[in-house]
XYZ file of C-alpha atoms in Angstrom:
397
model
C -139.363 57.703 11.912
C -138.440 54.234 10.371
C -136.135 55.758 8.091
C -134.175 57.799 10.178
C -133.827 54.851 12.434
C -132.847 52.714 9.468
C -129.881 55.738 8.629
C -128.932 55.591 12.374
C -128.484 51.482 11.710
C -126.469 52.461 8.655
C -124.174 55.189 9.976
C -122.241 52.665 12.766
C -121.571 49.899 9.903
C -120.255 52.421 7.943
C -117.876 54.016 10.465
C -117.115 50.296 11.289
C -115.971 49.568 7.800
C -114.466 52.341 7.730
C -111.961 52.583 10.830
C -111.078 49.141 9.639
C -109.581 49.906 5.756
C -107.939 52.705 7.587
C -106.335 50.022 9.880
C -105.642 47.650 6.939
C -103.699 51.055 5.094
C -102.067 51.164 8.355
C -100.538 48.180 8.441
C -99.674 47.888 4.356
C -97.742 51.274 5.142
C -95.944 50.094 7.852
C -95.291 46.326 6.104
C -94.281 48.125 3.031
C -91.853 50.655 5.176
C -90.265 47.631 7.333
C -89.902 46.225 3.476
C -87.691 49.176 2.727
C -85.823 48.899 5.419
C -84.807 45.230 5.085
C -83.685 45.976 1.688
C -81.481 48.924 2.754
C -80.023 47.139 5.352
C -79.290 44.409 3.443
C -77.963 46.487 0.477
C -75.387 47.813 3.098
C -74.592 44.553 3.776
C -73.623 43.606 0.699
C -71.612 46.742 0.199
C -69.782 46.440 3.384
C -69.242 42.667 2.225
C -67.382 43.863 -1.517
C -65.221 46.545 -0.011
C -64.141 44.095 2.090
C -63.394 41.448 -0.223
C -62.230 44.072 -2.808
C -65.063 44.745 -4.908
C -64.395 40.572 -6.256
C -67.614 39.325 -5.126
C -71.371 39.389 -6.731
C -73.721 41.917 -6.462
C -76.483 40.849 -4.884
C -79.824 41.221 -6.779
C -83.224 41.063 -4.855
C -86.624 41.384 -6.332
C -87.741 42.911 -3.877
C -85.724 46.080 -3.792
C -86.197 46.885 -7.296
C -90.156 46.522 -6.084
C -89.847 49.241 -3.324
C -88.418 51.726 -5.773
C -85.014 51.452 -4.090
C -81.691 52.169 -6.339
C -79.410 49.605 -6.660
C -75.917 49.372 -6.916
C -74.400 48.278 -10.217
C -73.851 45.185 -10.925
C -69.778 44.351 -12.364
C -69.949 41.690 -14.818
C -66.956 39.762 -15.434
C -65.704 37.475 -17.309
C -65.369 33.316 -16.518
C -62.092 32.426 -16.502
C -61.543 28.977 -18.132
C -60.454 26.632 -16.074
C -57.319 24.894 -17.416
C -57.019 21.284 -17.977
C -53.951 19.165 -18.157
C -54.234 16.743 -21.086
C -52.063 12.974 -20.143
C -50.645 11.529 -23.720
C -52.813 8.486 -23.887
C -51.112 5.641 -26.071
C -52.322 6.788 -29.119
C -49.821 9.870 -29.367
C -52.208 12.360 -30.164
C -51.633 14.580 -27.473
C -48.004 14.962 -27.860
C -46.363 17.259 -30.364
C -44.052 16.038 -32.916
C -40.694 15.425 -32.006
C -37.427 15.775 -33.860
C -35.100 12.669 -34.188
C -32.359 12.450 -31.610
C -28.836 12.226 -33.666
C -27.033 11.346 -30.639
C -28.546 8.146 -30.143
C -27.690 7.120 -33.230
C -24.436 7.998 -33.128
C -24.427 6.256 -29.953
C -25.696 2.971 -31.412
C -23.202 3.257 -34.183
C -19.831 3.403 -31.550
C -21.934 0.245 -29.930
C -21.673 -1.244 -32.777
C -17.915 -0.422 -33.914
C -17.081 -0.990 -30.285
C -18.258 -4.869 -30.377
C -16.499 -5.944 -33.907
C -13.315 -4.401 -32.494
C -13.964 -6.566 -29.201
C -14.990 -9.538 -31.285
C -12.251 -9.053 -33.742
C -9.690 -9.386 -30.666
C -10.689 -11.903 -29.311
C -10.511 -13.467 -32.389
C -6.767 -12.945 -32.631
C -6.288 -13.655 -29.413
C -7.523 -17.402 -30.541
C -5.483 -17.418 -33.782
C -2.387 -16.258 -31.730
C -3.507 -18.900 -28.957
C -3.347 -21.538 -31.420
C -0.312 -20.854 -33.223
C 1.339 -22.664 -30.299
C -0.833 -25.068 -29.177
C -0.602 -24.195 -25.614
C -3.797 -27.051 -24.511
C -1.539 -29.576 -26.153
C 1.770 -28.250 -24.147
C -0.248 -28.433 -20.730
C -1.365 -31.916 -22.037
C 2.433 -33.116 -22.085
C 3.126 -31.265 -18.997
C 0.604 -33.322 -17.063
C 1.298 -36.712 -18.767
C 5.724 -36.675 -18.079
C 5.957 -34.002 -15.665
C 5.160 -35.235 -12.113
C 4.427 -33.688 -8.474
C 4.565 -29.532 -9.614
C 0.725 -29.028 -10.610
C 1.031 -25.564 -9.197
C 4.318 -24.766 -11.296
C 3.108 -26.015 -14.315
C -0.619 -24.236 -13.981
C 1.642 -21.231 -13.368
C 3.303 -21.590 -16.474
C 0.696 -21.995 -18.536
C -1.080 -18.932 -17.262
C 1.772 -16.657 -17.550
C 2.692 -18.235 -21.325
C -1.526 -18.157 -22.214
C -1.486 -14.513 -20.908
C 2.012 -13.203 -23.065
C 1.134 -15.643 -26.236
C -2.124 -14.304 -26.764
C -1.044 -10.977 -28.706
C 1.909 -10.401 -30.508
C 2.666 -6.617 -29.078
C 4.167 -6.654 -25.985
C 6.092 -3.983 -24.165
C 8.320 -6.021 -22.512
C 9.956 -9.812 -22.910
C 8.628 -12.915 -20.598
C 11.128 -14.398 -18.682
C 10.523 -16.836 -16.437
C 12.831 -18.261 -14.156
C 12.471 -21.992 -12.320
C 13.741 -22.504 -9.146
C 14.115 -25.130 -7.108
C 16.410 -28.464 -6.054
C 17.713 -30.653 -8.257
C 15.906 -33.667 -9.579
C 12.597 -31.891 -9.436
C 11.996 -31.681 -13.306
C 13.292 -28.329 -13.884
C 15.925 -29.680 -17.318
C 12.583 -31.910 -18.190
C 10.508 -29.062 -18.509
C 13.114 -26.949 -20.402
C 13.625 -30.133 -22.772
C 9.511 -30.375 -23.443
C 8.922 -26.584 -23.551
C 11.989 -26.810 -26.835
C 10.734 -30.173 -28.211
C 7.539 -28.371 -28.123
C 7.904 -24.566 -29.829
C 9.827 -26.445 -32.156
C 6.974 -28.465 -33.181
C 4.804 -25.973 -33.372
C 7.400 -22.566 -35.118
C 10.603 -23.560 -36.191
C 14.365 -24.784 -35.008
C 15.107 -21.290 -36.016
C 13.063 -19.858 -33.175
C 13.939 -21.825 -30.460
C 17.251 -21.839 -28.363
C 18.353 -24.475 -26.049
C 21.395 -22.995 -24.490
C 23.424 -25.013 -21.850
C 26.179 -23.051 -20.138
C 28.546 -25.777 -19.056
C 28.648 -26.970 -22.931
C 28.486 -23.584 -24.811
C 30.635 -21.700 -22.750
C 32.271 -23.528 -19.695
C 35.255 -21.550 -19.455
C 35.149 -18.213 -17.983
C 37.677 -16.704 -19.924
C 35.932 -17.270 -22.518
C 32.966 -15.321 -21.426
C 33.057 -12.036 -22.977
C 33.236 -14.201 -26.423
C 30.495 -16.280 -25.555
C 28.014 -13.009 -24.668
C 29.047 -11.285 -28.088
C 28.241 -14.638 -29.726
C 25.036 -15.276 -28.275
C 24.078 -12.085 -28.525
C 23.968 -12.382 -32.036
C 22.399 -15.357 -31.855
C 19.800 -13.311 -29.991
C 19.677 -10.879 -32.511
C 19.030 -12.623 -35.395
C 16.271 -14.984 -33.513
C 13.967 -12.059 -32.635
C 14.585 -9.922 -36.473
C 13.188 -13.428 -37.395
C 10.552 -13.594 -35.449
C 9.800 -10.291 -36.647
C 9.667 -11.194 -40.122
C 7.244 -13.793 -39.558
C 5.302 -12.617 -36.813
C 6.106 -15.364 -34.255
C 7.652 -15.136 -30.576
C 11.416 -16.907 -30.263
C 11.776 -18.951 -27.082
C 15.116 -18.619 -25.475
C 16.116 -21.766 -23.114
C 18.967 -21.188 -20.371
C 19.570 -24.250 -18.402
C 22.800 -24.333 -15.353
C 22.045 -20.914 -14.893
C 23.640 -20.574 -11.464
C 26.955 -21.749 -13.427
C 26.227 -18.819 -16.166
C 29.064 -16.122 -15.737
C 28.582 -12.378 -15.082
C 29.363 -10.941 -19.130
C 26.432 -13.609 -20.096
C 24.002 -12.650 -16.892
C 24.901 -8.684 -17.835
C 24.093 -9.632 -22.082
C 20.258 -10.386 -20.773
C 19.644 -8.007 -17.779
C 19.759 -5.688 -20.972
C 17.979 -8.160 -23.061
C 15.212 -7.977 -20.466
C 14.557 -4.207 -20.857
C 11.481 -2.218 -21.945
C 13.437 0.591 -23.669
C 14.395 -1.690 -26.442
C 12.950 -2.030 -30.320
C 9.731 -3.534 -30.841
C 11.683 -7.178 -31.923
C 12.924 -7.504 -28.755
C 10.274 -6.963 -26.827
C 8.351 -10.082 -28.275
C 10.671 -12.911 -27.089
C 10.217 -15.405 -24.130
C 13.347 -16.516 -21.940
C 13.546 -19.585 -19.453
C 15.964 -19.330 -16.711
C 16.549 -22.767 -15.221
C 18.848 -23.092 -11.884
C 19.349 -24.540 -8.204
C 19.607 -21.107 -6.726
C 16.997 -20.815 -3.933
C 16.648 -24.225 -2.923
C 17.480 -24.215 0.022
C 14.326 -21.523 0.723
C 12.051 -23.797 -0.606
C 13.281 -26.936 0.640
C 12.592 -25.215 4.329
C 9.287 -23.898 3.287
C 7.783 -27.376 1.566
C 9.482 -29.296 4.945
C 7.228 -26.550 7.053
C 3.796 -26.998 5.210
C 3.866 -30.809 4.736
C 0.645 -30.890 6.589
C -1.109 -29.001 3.278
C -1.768 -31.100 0.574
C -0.396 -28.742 -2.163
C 1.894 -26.323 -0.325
C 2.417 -24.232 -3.284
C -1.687 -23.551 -3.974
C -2.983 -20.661 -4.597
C -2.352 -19.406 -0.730
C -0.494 -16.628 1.199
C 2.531 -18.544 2.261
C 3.527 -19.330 -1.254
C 3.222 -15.635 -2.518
C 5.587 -14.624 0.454
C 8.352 -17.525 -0.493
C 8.141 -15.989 -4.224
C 9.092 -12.693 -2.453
C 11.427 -14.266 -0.501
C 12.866 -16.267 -3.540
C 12.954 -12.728 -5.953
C 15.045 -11.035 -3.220
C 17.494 -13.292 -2.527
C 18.182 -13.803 -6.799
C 18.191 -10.047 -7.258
C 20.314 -9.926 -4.879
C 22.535 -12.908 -6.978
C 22.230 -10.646 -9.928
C 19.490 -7.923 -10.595
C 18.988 -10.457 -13.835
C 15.865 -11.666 -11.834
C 14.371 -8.463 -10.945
C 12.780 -8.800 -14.526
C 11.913 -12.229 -13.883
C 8.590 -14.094 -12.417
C 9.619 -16.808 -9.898
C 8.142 -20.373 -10.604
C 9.235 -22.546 -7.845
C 9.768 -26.303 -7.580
C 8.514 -28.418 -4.793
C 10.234 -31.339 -3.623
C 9.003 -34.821 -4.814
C 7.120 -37.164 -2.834
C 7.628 -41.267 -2.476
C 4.655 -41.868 -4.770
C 6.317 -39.260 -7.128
C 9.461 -41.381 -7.234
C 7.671 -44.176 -7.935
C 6.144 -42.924 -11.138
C 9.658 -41.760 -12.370
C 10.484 -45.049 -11.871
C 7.571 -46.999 -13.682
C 7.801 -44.223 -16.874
C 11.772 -44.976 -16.852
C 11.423 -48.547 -16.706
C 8.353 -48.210 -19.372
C 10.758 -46.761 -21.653
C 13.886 -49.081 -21.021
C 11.183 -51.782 -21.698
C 11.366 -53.675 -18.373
C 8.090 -54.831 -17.185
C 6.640 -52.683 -14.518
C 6.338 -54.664 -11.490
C 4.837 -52.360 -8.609
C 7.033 -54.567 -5.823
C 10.186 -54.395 -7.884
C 9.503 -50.360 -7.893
C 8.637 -49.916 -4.721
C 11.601 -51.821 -3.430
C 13.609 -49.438 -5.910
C 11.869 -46.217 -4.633
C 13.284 -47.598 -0.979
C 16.546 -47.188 -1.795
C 16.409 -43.534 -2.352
C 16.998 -40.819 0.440
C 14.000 -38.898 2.582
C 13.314 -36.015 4.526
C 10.773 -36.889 6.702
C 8.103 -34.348 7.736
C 4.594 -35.460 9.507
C 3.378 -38.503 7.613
C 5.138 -37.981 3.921
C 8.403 -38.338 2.525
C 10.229 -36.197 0.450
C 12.612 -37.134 -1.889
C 16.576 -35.256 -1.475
C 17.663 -35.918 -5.091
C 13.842 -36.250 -6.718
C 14.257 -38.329 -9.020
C 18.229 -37.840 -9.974
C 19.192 -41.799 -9.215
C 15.918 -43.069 -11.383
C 18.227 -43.123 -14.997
C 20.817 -44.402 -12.916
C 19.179 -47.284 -10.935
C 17.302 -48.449 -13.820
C 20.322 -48.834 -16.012
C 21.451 -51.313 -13.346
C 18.808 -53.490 -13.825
């Protein structure tokens, strides 16, 4: 009896143990089923995911699917591409590749080079020409005896600086001075000849004077085959020794037609090369009347022929009205005179008086400079001779 009520004890722990291990397979079947499941699913996903992209992305790999016996797809290897990488030349050059030597920079800094001597070499001549004729001591003389025509005479230095400076020209320099009488026009032509004769040769300088070489008209044709050979043997000089003649006209408005005709043609660029390098000075009254009106109108400026616009139109005005005299002075660039002031007189006086050897007593000249005739404009006086009477008043003395 005890032992079949001890197997009756046994028999319900038994069953008990055993409806549990059946519930415990239970549940491993179903965790390891819901396993499978997640894996498909997410091997579908991943599928889905690499068709869409294109078959470019990973495979996914799980542990856990290769535990549940599941196949999986296979995996496409492929290869890292390198990632490029841009290398900067650092200062040590040994990043760059080796580069061939640029000819044309060379060649460039040779024609530098040949360009600057040839510069340096002209200006060079241009200084040895330059000082052939001394031109700083000529505009030294012109300021010292030349009085009241600063803008003339800076004018004529420029324009003889600007021709002397080479010796090949295409054309001659002729310049003409215009203006009224006793101004300084003859003392300018009489320093300009005292002074290329200093500096070249008697030979190369002509001082021509038309009412003493040819006064009679008659005579004209004569005169223009004579000094047209004068002409021609100056400049074939010149030629020969590589120096510029200067050619002096003074009384110009009294020079007759055959003589005006001889340097129109003279004055040409279609000549040879001799007469091309030759300088002519045409001295007369012609004009003054033009620039008597104009200096009269701007006696308020201090210097009425400056460097302004009212001067450049009286030159035009002034080169019409001579062209129209004779085309002569179409080839010509205008220098006009100004008329002479009181205090201007009164230095032609003391200088004329200096060289008479009077003593220079500033009353005695002022009461000198009196007795000369004025226009008056505004507060200044203007002399209507210039300084014509000075010679004469001082040999009275």
């Amino acid at each position: 009896m005890e032992g079949k009520s001890q197997t009756d004890k046994a028999t319900p722990r038994m069953t008990s143990l055993t409806s549990k291990l059946q519930a415990m397979v239970r549940i491993q079947r179903k965790y390891q089923v819901f396993k499978a499941r997640r894996a498909e699913l997410a091997a579908e996903q991943s599928r889905a995911a690499m068709l869409h992209r294109g078959n470019t992305g990973p495979e996914i790999f799980t542990f856990e699917t290769a535990a549940a016996g599941t196949t999986a797809s296979p995996c496409i290897c492929r290869k890292k591409k390198k990632k490029s990488r841009v290398m900067f030349p650092n200062s040590g050059r040994k990043y760059l590749p080796a580069q061939e030597r640029n000819r044309a920079k060379s060649c460039l800094f040779l024609l530098s080079i040949i360009v600057f001597l040839q510069v340096y070499n002209a200006i060079e001549n241009l200084d040895d020409h330059l000082q052939k004729y001394d031109l700083e001591g000529l505009e030294k003389t012109l300021k010292r005896e030349v009085f009241g025509q600063k803008a003339a005479m800076e004018n004529i230095i420029e324009l003889l600086t600007d021709y002397l400076s080479t010796y090949v020209h295409n054309k001659p320099l002729v310049l003409s001075l215009n203006g009224p009488i006793g101004v300084g026009k003859s003392h300018l032509g009489r320093i300009l000849a005292r002074h290329f004769r200093s500096v070249t040769r008697d030979q190369l300088v002509l001082q021509y004077f038309v009412l003493h070489h040819c006064p009679l008209e008659e005579k004209a044709t004569m005169c223009a085959q004579d000094l047209a050979g004068r002409i021609t043997e100056m400049v074939n000089q010149g030629e020969s020794e590589e120096r510029i003649p200067v050619f002096i006209f003074d009384e110009v408005e009294f020079m007759h037609t055959e003589i005006l005709d001889l340097l129109h043609s003279c004055f040409q660029a279609n000549q040879t090369n001799e007469f091309l390098n030759a300088v002519y000075v045409l001295i007369s009254n012609i004009g003054q009347g033009e620039i008597t009106k104009f200096v009269l109108q701007n006696s308020s400026s201090s210097d009425p022929f400056g460097r302004q616009k009212g001067s450049h139109e009286l030159v035009k005005q002034l080169k019409a009205s001579l062209s129209k005299y004779h085309p002569v002075w179409k080839e010509a660039d205008i220098v006009p005179f100004s008329l002479l002031e009181k205090a201007h007189i009164m230095n032609c006086f003391l200088d004329e008086m200096t060289q008479e050897g009077f003593y220079p007593d500033s009353s005695h000249i002022e009461r000198l400079a009196g007795e000369i005739s004025y226009y008056t404009a505004g507060d200044k006086e203007y002399s209507m001779n210039g300084c014509k009477q000075v010679v004469a008043k001082v040999n009275l003395l």
